[in-house]
XYZ file of C-alpha atoms in Angstrom:
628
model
C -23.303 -12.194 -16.130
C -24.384 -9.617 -19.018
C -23.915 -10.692 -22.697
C -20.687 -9.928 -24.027
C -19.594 -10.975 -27.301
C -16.498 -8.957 -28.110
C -14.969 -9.397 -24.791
C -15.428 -13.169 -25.261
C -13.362 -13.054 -28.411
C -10.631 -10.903 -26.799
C -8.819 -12.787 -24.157
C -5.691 -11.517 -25.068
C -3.716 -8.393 -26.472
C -2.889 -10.066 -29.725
C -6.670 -10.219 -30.364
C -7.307 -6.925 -29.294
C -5.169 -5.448 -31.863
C -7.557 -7.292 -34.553
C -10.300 -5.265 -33.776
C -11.516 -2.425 -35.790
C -10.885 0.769 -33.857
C -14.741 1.122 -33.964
C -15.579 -1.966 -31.898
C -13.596 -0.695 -29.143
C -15.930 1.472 -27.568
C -18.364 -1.005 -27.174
C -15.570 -3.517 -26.163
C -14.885 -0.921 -23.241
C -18.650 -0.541 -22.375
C -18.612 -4.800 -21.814
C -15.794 -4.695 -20.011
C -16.804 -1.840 -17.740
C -20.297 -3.888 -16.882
C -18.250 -7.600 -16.841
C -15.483 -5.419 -13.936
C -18.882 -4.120 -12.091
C -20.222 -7.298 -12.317
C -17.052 -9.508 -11.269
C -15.833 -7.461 -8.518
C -19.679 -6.997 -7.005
C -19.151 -11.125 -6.483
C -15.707 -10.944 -4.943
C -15.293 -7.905 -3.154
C -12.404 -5.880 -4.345
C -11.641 -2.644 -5.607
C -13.896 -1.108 -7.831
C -14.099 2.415 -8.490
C -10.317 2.553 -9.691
C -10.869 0.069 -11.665
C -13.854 1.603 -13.698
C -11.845 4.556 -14.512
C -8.958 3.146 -16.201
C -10.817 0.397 -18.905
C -10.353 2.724 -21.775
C -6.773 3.565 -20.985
C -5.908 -0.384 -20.601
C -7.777 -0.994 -24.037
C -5.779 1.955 -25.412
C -2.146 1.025 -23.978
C -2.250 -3.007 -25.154
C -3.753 -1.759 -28.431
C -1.254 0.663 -29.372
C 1.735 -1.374 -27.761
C 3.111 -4.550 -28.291
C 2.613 -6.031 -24.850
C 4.181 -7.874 -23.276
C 7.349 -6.678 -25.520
C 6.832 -3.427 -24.950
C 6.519 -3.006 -20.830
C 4.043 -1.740 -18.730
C 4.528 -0.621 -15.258
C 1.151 -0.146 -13.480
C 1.148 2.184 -10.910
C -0.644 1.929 -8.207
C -1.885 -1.805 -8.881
C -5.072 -1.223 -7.771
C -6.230 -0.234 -11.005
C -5.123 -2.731 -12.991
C -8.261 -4.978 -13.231
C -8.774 -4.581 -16.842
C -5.436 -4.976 -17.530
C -5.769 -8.347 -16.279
C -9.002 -9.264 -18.269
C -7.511 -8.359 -21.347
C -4.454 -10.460 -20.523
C -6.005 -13.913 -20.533
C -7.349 -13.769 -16.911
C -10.740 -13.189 -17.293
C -12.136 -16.747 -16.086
C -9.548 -15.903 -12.768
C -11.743 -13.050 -11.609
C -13.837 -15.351 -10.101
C -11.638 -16.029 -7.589
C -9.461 -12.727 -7.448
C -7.959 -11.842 -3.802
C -8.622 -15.176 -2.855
C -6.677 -18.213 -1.586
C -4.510 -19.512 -4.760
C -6.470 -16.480 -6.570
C -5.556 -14.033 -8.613
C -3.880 -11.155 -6.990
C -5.316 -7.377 -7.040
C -2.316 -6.207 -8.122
C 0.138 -6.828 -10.273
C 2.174 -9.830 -10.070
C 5.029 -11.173 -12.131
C 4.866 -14.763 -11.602
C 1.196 -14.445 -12.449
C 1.502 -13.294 -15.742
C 4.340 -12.295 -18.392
C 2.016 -9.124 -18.728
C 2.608 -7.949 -15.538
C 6.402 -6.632 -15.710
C 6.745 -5.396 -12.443
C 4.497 -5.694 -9.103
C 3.320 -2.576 -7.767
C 1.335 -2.925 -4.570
C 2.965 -0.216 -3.121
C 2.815 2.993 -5.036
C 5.292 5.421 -6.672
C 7.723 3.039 -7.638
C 6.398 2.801 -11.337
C 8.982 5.651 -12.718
C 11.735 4.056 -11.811
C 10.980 0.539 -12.784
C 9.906 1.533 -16.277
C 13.257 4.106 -16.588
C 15.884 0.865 -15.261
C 13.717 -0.971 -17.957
C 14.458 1.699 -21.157
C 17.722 1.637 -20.079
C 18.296 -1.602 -20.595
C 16.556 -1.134 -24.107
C 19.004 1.718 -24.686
C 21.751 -0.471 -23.967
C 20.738 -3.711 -25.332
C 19.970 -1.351 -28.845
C 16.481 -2.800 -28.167
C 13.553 -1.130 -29.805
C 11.367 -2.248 -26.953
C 9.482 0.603 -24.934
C 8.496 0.719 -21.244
C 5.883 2.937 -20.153
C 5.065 3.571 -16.352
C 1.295 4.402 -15.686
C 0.973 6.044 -12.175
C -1.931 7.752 -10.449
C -2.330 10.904 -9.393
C -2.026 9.952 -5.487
C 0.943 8.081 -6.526
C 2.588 10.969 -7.663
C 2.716 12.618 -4.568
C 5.151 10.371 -2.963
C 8.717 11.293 -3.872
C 10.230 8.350 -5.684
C 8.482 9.226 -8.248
C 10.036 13.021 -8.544
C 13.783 11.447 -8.284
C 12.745 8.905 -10.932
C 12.078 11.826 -13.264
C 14.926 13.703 -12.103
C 16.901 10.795 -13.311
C 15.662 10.146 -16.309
C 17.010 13.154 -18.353
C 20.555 11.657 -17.300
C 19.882 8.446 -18.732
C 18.704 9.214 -22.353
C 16.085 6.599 -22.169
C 13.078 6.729 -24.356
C 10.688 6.166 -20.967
C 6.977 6.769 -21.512
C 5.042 8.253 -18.649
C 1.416 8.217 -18.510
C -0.307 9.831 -15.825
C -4.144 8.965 -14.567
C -5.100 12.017 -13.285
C -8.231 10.416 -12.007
C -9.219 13.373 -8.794
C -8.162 16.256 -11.119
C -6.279 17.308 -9.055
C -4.008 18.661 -11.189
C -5.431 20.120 -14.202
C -9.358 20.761 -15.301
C -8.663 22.006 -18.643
C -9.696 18.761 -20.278
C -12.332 19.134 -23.896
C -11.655 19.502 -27.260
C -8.873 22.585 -27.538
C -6.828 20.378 -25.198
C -7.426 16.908 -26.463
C -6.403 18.748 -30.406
C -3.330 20.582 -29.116
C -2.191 16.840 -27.179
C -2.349 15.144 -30.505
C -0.123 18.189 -32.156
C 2.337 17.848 -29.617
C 2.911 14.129 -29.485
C 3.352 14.009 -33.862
C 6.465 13.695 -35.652
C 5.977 16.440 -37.488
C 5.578 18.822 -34.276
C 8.787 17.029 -32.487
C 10.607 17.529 -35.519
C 10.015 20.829 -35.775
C 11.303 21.571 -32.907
C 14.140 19.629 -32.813
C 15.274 20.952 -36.314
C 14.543 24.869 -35.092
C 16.664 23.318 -31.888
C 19.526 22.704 -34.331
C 18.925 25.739 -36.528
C 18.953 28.485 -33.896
C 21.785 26.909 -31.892
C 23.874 29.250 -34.030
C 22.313 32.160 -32.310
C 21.904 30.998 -28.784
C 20.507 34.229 -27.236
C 17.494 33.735 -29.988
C 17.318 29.716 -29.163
C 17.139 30.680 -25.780
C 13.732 33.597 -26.510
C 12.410 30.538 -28.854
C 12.025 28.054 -25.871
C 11.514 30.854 -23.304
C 8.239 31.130 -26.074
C 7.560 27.945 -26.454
C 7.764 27.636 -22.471
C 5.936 30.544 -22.046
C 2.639 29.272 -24.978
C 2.362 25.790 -22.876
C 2.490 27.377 -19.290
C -0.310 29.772 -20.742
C -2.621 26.139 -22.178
C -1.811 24.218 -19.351
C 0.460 25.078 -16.508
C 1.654 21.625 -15.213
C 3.831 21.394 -18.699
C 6.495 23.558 -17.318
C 6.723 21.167 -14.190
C 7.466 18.292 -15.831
C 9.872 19.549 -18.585
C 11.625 20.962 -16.140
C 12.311 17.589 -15.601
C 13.580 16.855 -19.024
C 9.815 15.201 -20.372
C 8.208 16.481 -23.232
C 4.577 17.077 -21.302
C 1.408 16.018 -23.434
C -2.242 16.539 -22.122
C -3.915 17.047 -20.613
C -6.231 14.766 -22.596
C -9.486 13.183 -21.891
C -8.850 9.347 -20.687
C -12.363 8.012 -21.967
C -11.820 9.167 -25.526
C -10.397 6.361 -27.196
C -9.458 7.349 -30.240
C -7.844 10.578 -29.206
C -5.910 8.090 -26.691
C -4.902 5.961 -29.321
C -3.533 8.590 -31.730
C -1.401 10.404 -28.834
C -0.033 7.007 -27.943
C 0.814 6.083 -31.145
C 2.583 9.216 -31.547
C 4.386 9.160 -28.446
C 5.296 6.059 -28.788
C 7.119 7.102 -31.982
C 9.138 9.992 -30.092
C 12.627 9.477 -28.255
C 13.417 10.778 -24.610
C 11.308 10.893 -22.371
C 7.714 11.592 -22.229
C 4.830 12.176 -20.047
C 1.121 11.562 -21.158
C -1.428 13.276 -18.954
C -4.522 11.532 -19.324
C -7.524 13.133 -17.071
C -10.293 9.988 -15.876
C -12.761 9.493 -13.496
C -13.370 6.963 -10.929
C -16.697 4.937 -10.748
C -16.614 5.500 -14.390
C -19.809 4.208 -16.001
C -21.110 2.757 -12.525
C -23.100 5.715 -11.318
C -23.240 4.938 -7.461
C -19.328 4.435 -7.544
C -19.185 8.098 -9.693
C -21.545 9.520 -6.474
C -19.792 8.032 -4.001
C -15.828 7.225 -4.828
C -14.759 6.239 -1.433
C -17.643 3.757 -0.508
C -16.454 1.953 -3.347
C -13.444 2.301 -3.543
C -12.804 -1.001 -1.883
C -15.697 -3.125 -1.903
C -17.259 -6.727 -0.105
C -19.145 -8.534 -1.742
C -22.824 -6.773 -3.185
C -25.257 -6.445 -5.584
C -24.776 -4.155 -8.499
C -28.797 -3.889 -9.434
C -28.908 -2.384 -5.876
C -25.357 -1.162 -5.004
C -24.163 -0.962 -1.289
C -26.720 -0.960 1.097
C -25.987 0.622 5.077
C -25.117 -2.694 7.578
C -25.691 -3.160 10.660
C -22.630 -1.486 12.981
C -20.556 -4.243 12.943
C -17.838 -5.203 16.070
C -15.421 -2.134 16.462
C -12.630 -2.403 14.909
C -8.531 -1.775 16.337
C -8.895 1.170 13.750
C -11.993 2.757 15.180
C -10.498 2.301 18.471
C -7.624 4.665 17.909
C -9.908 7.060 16.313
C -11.516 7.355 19.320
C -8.616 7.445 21.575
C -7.389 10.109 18.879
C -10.326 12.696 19.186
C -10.459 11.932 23.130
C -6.368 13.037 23.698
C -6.540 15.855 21.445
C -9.221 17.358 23.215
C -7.879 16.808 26.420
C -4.079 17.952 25.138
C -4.062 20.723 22.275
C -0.552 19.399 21.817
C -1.386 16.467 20.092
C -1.445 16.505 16.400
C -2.172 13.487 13.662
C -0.194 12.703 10.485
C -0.911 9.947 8.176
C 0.530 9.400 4.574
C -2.654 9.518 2.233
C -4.516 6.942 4.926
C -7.652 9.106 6.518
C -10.133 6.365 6.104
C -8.506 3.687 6.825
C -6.690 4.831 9.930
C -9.463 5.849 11.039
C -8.688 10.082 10.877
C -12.133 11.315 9.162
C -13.635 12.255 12.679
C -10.898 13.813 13.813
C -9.829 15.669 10.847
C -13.024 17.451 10.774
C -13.144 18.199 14.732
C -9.618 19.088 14.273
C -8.510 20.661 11.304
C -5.886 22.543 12.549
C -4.004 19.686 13.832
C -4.351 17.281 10.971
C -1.813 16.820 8.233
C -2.394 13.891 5.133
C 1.217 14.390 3.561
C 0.246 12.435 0.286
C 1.675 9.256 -0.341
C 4.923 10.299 1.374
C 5.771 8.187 4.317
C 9.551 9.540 4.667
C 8.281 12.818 4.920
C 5.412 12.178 7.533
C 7.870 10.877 10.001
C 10.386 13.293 9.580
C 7.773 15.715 9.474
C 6.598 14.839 12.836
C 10.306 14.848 13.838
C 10.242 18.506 13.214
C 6.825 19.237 15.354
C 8.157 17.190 18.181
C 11.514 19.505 17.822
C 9.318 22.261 19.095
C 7.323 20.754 21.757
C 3.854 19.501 19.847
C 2.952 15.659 20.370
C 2.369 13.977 16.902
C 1.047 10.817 16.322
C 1.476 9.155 12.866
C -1.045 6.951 11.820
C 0.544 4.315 9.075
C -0.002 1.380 8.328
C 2.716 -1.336 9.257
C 4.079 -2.048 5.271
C 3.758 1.419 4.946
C 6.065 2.189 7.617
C 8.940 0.166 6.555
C 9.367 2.986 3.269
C 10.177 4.966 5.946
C 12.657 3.250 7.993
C 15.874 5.404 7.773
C 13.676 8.171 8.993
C 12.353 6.452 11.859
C 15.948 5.219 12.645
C 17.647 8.731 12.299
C 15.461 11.541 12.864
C 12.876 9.641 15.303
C 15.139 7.400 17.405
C 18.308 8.741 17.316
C 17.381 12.055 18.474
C 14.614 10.450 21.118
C 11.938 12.294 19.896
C 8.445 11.940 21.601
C 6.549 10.873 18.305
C 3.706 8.281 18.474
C 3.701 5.463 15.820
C -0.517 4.272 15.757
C 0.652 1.024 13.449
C -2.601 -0.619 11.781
C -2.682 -3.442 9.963
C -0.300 -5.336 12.056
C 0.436 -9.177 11.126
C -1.556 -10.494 8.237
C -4.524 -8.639 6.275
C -6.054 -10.757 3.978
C -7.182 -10.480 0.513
C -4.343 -8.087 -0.287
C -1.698 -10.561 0.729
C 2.249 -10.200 1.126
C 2.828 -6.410 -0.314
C 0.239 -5.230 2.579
C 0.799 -7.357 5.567
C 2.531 -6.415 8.833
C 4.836 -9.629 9.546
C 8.195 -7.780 10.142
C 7.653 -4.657 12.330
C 8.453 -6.237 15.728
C 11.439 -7.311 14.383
C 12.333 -4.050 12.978
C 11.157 -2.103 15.673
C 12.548 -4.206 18.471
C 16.165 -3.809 17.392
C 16.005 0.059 18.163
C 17.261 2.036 20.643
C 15.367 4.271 22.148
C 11.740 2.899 21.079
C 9.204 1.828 23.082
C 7.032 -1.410 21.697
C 3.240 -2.128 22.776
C 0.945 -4.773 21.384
C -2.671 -5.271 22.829
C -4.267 -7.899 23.500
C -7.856 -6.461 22.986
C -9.701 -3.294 22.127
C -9.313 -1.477 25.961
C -5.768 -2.954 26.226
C -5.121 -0.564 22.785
C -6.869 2.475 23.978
C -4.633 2.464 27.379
C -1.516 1.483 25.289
C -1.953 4.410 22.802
C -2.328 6.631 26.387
C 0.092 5.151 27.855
C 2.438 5.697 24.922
C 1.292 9.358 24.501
C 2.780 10.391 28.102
C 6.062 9.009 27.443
C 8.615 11.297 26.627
C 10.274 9.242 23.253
C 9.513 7.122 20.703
C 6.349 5.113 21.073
C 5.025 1.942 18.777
C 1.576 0.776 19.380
C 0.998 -1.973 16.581
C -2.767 -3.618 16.194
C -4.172 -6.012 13.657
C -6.738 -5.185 10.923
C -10.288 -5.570 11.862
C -12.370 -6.464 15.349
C -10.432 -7.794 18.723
C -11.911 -10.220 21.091
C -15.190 -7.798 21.882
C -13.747 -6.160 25.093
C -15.278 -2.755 25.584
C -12.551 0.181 25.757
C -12.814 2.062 29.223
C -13.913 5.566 28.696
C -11.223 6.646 31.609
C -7.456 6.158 30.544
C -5.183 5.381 32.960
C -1.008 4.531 32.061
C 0.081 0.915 32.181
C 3.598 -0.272 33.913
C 5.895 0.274 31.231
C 7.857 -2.763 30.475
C 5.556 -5.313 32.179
C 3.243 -8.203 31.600
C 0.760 -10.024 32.845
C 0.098 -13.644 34.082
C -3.480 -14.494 32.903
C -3.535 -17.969 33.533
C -1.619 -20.189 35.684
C -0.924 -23.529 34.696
C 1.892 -26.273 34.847
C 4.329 -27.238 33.091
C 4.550 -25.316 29.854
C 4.161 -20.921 30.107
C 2.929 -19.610 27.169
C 3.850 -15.998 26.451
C 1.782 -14.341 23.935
C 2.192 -11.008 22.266
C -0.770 -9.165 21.427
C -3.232 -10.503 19.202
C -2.612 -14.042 19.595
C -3.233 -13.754 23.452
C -7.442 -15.613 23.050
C -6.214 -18.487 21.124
C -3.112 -18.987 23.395
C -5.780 -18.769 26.476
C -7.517 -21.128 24.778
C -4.639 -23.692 24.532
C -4.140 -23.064 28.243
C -7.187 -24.135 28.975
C -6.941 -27.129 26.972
C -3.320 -27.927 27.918
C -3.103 -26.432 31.607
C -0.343 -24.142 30.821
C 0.434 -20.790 32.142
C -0.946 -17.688 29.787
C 1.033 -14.590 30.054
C -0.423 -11.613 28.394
C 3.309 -9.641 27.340
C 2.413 -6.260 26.535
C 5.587 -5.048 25.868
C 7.465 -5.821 23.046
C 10.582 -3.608 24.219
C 10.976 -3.178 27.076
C 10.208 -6.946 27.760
C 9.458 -7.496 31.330
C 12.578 -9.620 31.978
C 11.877 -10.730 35.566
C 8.518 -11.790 34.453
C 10.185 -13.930 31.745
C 13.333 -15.439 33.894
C 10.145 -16.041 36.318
C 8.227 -18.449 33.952
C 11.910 -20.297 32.497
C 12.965 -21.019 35.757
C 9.018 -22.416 37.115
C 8.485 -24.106 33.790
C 9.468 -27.335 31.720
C 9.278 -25.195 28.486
C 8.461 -21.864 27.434
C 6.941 -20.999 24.232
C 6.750 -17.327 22.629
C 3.607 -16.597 20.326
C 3.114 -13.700 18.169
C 1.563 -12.362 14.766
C 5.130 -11.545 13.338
C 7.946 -13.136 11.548
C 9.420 -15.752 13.725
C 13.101 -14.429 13.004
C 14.136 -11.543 15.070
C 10.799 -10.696 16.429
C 9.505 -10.555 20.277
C 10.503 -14.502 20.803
C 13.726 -13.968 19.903
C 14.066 -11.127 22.345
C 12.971 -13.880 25.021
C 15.339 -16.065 23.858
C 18.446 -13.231 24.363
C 17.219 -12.703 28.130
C 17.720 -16.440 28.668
C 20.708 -16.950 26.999
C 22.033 -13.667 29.206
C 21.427 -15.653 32.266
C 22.106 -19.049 31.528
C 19.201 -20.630 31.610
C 18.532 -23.637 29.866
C 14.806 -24.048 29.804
C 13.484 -24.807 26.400
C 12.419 -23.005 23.820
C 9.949 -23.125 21.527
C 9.238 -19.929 19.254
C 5.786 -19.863 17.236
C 4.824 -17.108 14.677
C 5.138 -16.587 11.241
C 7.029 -18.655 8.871
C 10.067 -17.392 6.947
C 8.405 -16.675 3.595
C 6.035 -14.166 2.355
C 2.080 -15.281 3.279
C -0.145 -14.887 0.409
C -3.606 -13.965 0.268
C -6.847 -15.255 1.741
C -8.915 -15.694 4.538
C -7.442 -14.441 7.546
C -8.132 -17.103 10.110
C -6.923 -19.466 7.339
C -4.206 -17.733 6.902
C -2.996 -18.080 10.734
C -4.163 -21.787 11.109
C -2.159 -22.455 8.102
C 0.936 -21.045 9.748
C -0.050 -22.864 12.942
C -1.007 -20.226 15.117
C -4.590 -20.917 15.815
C -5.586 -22.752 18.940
C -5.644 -25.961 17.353
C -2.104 -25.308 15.776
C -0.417 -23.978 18.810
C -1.460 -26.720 20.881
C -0.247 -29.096 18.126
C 3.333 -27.350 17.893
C 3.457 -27.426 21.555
C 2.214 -31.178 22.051
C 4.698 -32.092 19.146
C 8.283 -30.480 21.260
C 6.799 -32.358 24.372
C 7.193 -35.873 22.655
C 10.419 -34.750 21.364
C 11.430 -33.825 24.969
C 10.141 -36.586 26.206
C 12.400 -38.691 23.851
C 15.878 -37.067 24.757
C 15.150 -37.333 28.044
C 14.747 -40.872 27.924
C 17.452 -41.468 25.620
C 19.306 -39.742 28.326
C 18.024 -41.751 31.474
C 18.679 -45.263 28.774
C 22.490 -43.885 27.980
């Protein structure tokens, strides 16, 4: 690691604020090379990260954190937050097992107020936090700081609707790191920012407010002027006022002492307030400024060199349906993609530049990119939504009520199914069997392997309804998709092994390691398919040939496919045993994957254990009952 002597001496906010505001540049230019450094050892995200090092030196040395609250928003960027909040020596194990988390966490730290893995929620966390204050008579401020991408997604307008209505003084700071909203960031800008946010300005204004109420027809030309002067500087002012905020910015996010004297004054002002603060990503690391996406989220790699190309590695679920994607839509102009701010990693980029016309990113908006698709599939198109499978529960209402309950022929490509990894509970898939399963209409699929997914995502393409093909993150067994697609049997498995004694039915991904304990225990292997419909002869088939039946899959246990194995034989009255094997009933942290599964018991080894474990128990009642 590189020298750095004034980050060593500030391992926490308090120290921070001891600083003279002239070591703080080169505080940020340590930090910067320590974040480069760190995160080119552990993998993680990076270019984010870069961008936001002055702001987080800024916002901790104007504020008194952790009294005063900040909302991070979204987490990703929160890396130097986290350094200068006594975790420094944890980066060395961030994203990993019993590791620090990439995002925000509150039983982590007393810093982090409020987890925000999943974006757009920072607005109304920070505004039910002033309000407390307000109520509590509590000098305390809370100040959400959300992305640009984050402020696409909706909650984050109705927070600000709301926040006029509470008379809560709720500090908003946006990273406009894309500019995507403003460009007129330099000098002019940064000067009239600091005019704005000082007391002297706001009171001003609020005593020509009080003056000229007398005379309302010349209050009202006075803010019509006013209005009229910002929307002239900077045109996204009149947006958020609208809104009730007094707007401020834009202003350059790597100047730190212009950032320090606007947040000192706004922190000074009542009501609400929004901060626009223009950065860029990769700051300071110049291949993550050339190349924002590549590093984005990073392995493991050396920061002398930067990333280097790899050898192609196995193909992935994700580059599977990209594939499948480009292959329908040029065989049916019907077809049409959607995906909530996910292009990369759904695996869109091909197809969104062979089809341009047919591609929609809707922003970080997942209730609108269902109901969204509703509306195509209302007037004949076929759309396919790719989302991610914790993405897709923010949109659950839509999926019930303008998806299901008007049997509309939309695709669901779900990635990321079961657990992920490194960024733990907020992102993994563990409960969208269960959620799907229980409604009507919707059709389930989980595959087994890579060619198994192509034909699924086919197969659920030509069906006139709701369709759900969910896959894991990453590479399947190695099976090479079939260039010709051809529709499965909907609603039935497969038997893939017969055995003896125990049948094993396992639901998508965890189909290889449940062949594997049929192998080592003889049992019967039966590859499901179907989620909903479940092929119920095929299951009353193995109850009534079998000693015990056990249900594996990559979901929570409760309410998931087992369960809906379990309903078929209670329906009929069979008796056969039971056994259900998936994912505990508490959120699964962050690690290794494989690790990850064996610690829930669903590798081979753990399976076979489970399995071996309700035989002795069987075993025991049943002599019990021969001894009685």
């Amino acid at each position: 690691m590189s020298s750095t002597p004034l980050l060593d001496q500030t391992q926490w906010p308090h120290q921070l604020r001891q600083l003279d505001r002239r070591e703080l540049a080169p505080l940020a230019a340590e930090l910067r090379q320590f974040i480069v450094e760190s995160v080119a050892r552990t993998g993680g995200h990076l270019s984010s990260n870069l961008g936001t090092v002055e702001l987080a030196i800024a916002l901790h040395y104007v504020f008194d954190t952790p009294n005063d609250r900040l909302v991070w928003d979204v987490g990703h960027q929160t890396y130097a937050h986290k350094i200068l909040t006594g975790r420094r020596t944890g980066m060395s194990r961030l994203r990993m097992k019993e590791g620090l988390s990439g995002f925000p966490r509150r039983s982590e730290s007393e810093y982090d107020t409020f987890g925000t893995a999943h974006s757009s929620t920072s607005i109304s966390a920070a505004l039910g936090m002033a309000t407390a204050f307000k109520r509590a008579g509590s000098t305390q401020r809370a100040i959400a700081v959300i992305g640009d991408g984050a402020l696409t997604g909706g909650m984050a307008f109705e927070a600000m609707n709301n926040a006029r209505n509470t008379g809560a003084n709720l500090i908003v700071v946006l990273n406009d790191n894309e500019m995507s909203i403003s460009h007129p960031v330099g000098a002019l800008s940064n000067h009239l920012a600091r005019i704005m946010s000082g007391r002297f300005y706001n009171t001003m204004r609020r005593g020509g407010e009080k003056v000229l109420g007398v005379a309302p027809p010349i209050l009202e030309f006075a803010k019509r002027w006013e209005e009229h002067m910002k929307g002239m500087v900077n045109p996204p002012a009149t947006l958020f006022e609208e809104f009730g905020f007094n707007y401020i910015g834009p202003i350059d996010g790597h100047d730190l002492d212009t950032l320090i004297s606007t947040l000192d004054n706004v922190r000074k002002l009542d009501g609400p307030q929004f901060l626009h603060v223009v950065t860029r990503k990769g700051k300071g690391y110049e291949p993550a400024e050339a190349d924002l996406i590549l590093y984005h989220g990073v392995t493991p790699f050396d920061p002398a060199v930067g990333i280097l190309p790899k050898a192609a590695p196995k193909l992935t679920y994700t580059q599977v349906f990209g594939d499948w994607l480009c292959d329908m839509a040029a065989q049916d102009p019907r077809l049409y993609a959607i995906t909530p701010a996910m292009c990369e990693g759904s695996g869109l980029v091909r197809f969104s530049r062979m089809f341009p016309e047919r591609y929609f990113d809707v922003g970080i908006a997942e209730q609108h990119a269902l109901t969204f698709a509703a509306g195509l599939a209302c007037e004949g198109l076929k759309p396919v939504v790719a989302i991610y499978s914790t993405f897709l529960q923010r949109a659950y209402d839509q999926l019930i009520h303008d998806i299901a309950l008007q049997n509309l022929p939309v695709l669901l490509a779900i990635d990321r199914a079961g657990l992920v990894g490194a960024d733990g509970a907020t992102h993994a898939g563990s409960f969208d069997l269960t959620y799907l399963r229980c409604l009507p209409n919707v059709t389930v699929m989980a595959p087994a392997d890579e060619n198994e997914c192509r034909q699924m995502l086919f197969t659920a393409f030509r069906i006139e309804g709701p369709t759900a093909v969910r896959y894991p993150r990453g590479s399947g067994p190695g099976i090479q998709p079939q260039e010709t697609m051809a529709a499965l049997p909907v609603g039935r498995g497969e038997v893939r092994r017969q055995g003896r004694s125990v049948a094993l039915l396992a639901f998508g991904s965890l189909l290889q390691p449940a062949l594997e304990v049929g192998d080592r225990l003889n049992a019967t292997v039966v590859n499901m398919r179907f989620v909903k419909p479940l092929d119920e002869s095929l299951v009353i088939k193995m109850a009534l040939s079998h000693d015990l039946v056990v249900t594996v899959e990559e979901n929570t246990v409760l309410g998931g496919a087992g369960s809906g194995v379990g309903e078929i034989l209670s329906r009929e009255n069979i008796a056969t045993p039971l056994l259900h094997l998936g994912l505990p009933d508490r959120f699964i942290d962050q690690g290794d994957p494989a690790q990850l599964l064996a610690d829930c018991g669903l590798d081979a080894a753990g399976i076979a254990a489970a399995i071996e474990a309700r035989q002795r128990e069987m075993t025991v009642l049943l002599s019990g009952s021969a001894g009685g």
